[in-house]
Amino acid sequence: MFNPHDFHRPQSSYSKADLLRSSEGGYFGPGNAQLPTPPMLMMDRITEISLDGGAYGKGHVVGELDITPEDWFFACHFAGDPVMPGCLGLDAMWQIIGFWLGWSGSAGRGRAVGVGEVKFRGHITPAVRRVRYEVDMRQVRRGRLVLGIADGRVLADDTCVYAARDMRVGLIASAT
């Protein structure tokens, strides 16, 4: 496997262009973590990323998504009652954990492997202007198995609408 830091110099924030480059693959080296391509890329920027920040002092990431009434998911979820599916907010946090694992130097392709608990306290509608994802790394295992365990929350215009505990993302070796 390739060392991600041989291909990428960690930054403290990332633009949409950076995230799109990550979705093309190879950003952290061949066979390593990458983000999905649009429309499944669920963030427009990462405004904060650290190795030692957050509630547990083990890493923290803040990502943002700009919302418009024309977003693809509003047209199909639900007719006459448009809301962003809750699973997309959860997936965005899994995306962030996988990105953080590559950013922090672990090799392998990211895969969501579970979540302990998710609570929905509200929803994201076309009236929302910005979604903010806040993820705090709780535990990181780096060995034969690389595993990131984190807690996070999704805010719609500064109001928490989802909270998740024990989100798990593993890095697996590339098949090629």
Coordinates of C-alpha atoms in Angstrom, one line a residue:
M1 CA 0.0 0.0 0.0
F2 CA 1.0 3.6 -0.6
N3 CA 1.7 6.0 2.2
P4 CA -0.9 8.9 1.8
H5 CA 1.7 11.5 3.0
D6 CA 3.9 10.6 0.0
F7 CA 1.1 12.0 -2.2
H8 CA -0.6 14.6 -0.1
R9 CA 0.6 17.3 2.2
P10 CA -2.1 17.8 4.9
Q11 CA -3.8 21.1 5.0
S12 CA -6.0 22.7 7.7
S13 CA -9.0 23.2 5.3
Y14 CA -10.1 22.1 1.8
S15 CA -12.0 23.8 -1.0
K16 CA -14.6 22.2 -3.3
A17 CA -11.9 21.8 -5.9
D18 CA -9.8 19.9 -3.5
L19 CA -12.7 17.6 -2.5
L20 CA -13.5 17.0 -6.2
R21 CA -9.8 16.0 -6.8
S22 CA -10.2 13.6 -3.9
S23 CA -13.2 12.0 -5.5
E24 CA -11.2 11.3 -8.7
G25 CA -9.0 8.9 -6.7
G26 CA -5.3 9.0 -6.1
Y27 CA -5.4 12.1 -3.9
F28 CA -3.9 10.2 -1.0
G29 CA -2.2 7.7 -3.3
P30 CA -3.4 4.8 -5.5
G31 CA -5.8 2.6 -3.7
N32 CA -6.3 4.9 -0.7
A33 CA -9.2 6.9 0.7
Q34 CA -11.3 8.9 -1.7
L35 CA -14.5 10.8 -1.6
P36 CA -17.5 9.9 -3.8
T37 CA -18.2 11.9 -6.9
P38 CA -21.2 14.3 -7.2
P39 CA -24.1 14.0 -6.6
M40 CA -23.1 11.7 -3.7
L41 CA -20.3 14.0 -2.5
M42 CA -22.2 15.6 0.3
M43 CA -19.9 18.6 1.2
D44 CA -18.7 21.7 -0.6
R45 CA -15.7 22.4 1.7
I46 CA -13.9 21.3 4.9
T47 CA -13.3 24.4 7.0
E48 CA -11.5 22.7 9.9
I49 CA -9.5 19.5 10.2
S50 CA -7.1 18.5 13.0
L51 CA -5.3 15.5 14.6
D52 CA -5.8 16.6 18.2
G53 CA -8.9 18.7 18.3
G54 CA -12.5 17.9 19.1
A55 CA -14.3 16.7 22.2
Y56 CA -11.9 13.8 22.7
G57 CA -8.7 15.5 21.6
K58 CA -8.2 12.8 18.9
G59 CA -9.2 14.7 15.8
H60 CA -11.9 17.0 14.6
V61 CA -13.4 17.8 11.2
V62 CA -16.0 20.4 10.1
G63 CA -17.5 20.2 6.6
E64 CA -20.2 22.3 5.0
L65 CA -22.7 21.8 2.2
D66 CA -24.5 24.8 0.6
I67 CA -28.2 24.0 0.1
T68 CA -30.3 25.2 -2.8
P69 CA -34.0 24.4 -3.5
E70 CA -32.7 22.8 -6.8
D71 CA -30.7 20.1 -5.0
W72 CA -31.4 16.6 -6.6
F73 CA -32.7 15.0 -3.4
F74 CA -35.5 17.5 -2.9
A75 CA -37.1 16.5 -6.2
C76 CA -37.6 12.9 -5.2
H77 CA -37.8 13.0 -1.3
F78 CA -40.8 13.6 -0.9
A79 CA -43.2 15.0 -3.6
G80 CA -44.9 18.0 -2.1
D81 CA -42.8 17.7 1.2
P82 CA -39.2 18.0 0.2
V83 CA -36.5 17.1 2.8
M84 CA -32.9 15.9 2.5
P85 CA -32.9 12.2 3.4
G86 CA -31.4 11.7 6.8
C87 CA -29.2 8.9 5.4
L88 CA -27.3 11.5 3.3
G89 CA -26.3 13.5 6.4
L90 CA -25.1 10.3 8.0
D91 CA -23.2 9.3 4.8
A92 CA -21.6 12.8 4.8
M93 CA -20.2 12.1 8.2
W94 CA -18.9 8.7 7.1
Q95 CA -17.3 10.4 4.1
I96 CA -15.6 12.9 6.5
I97 CA -14.3 10.1 8.7
G98 CA -12.8 8.3 5.7
F99 CA -11.2 11.5 4.4
W100 CA -9.8 12.2 7.9
L101 CA -8.2 8.7 8.0
G102 CA -6.5 9.2 4.6
W103 CA -5.6 12.8 5.6
S104 CA -4.0 11.6 8.8
G105 CA -1.8 9.1 7.0
S106 CA -3.6 5.8 7.0
A107 CA -3.6 3.7 3.8
G108 CA -6.6 1.8 2.4
R109 CA -10.0 2.5 0.8
G110 CA -12.7 3.8 3.2
R111 CA -15.8 1.9 3.9
A112 CA -18.6 2.7 6.4
V113 CA -18.9 -0.2 8.8
G114 CA -21.5 0.9 11.2
V115 CA -23.1 3.4 13.5
G116 CA -24.1 2.9 17.1
E117 CA -27.0 5.4 17.4
V118 CA -28.5 8.1 15.3
K119 CA -31.1 10.6 16.6
F120 CA -33.1 12.9 14.3
R121 CA -34.3 16.1 15.9
G122 CA -35.3 18.0 12.7
H123 CA -34.8 18.0 9.0
I124 CA -33.2 19.9 6.1
T125 CA -35.6 21.6 3.8
P126 CA -35.1 23.8 0.7
A127 CA -35.4 26.8 3.1
V128 CA -32.0 25.8 4.7
R129 CA -29.0 27.6 3.3
R130 CA -26.1 25.7 4.8
V131 CA -25.5 22.3 6.4
R132 CA -22.6 21.9 8.8
Y133 CA -21.2 18.5 9.7
E134 CA -19.1 18.4 12.9
V135 CA -17.2 15.1 13.6
D136 CA -15.1 14.3 16.6
M137 CA -12.8 11.3 16.4
R138 CA -13.2 9.2 19.5
Q139 CA -10.9 6.3 18.7
V140 CA -8.5 5.5 15.9
R141 CA -7.0 2.0 15.5
R142 CA -4.0 1.8 13.2
G143 CA -2.7 -1.7 12.7
R144 CA -3.7 -4.5 10.4
L145 CA -7.1 -3.0 10.5
V146 CA -7.5 0.8 10.4
L147 CA -10.7 1.9 12.1
G148 CA -12.0 5.4 12.9
I149 CA -14.7 5.7 15.5
A150 CA -16.4 9.1 15.8
D151 CA -19.3 11.0 17.1
G152 CA -20.9 13.8 15.0
R153 CA -23.8 16.1 14.4
V154 CA -25.5 17.7 11.5
L155 CA -26.6 21.3 11.8
A156 CA -29.1 23.1 9.5
D157 CA -28.4 26.8 9.6
D158 CA -26.8 26.4 13.1
T159 CA -29.6 24.2 14.5
C160 CA -28.7 20.6 15.3
V161 CA -31.0 18.3 13.3
Y162 CA -29.1 14.9 13.6
A163 CA -26.7 13.5 16.1
A164 CA -24.8 10.2 15.7
R165 CA -22.6 8.2 18.1
D166 CA -20.1 5.5 17.3
M167 CA -19.9 6.0 13.6
R168 CA -17.3 3.6 12.2
V169 CA -15.2 3.7 9.1
G170 CA -12.6 1.1 8.2
L171 CA -9.9 1.2 5.6
I172 CA -9.5 -1.9 3.5
A173 CA -6.6 -2.9 1.3
S174 CA -7.1 -2.2 -2.4
A175 CA -8.0 -5.2 -4.5
T176 CA -5.5 -4.2 -7.2

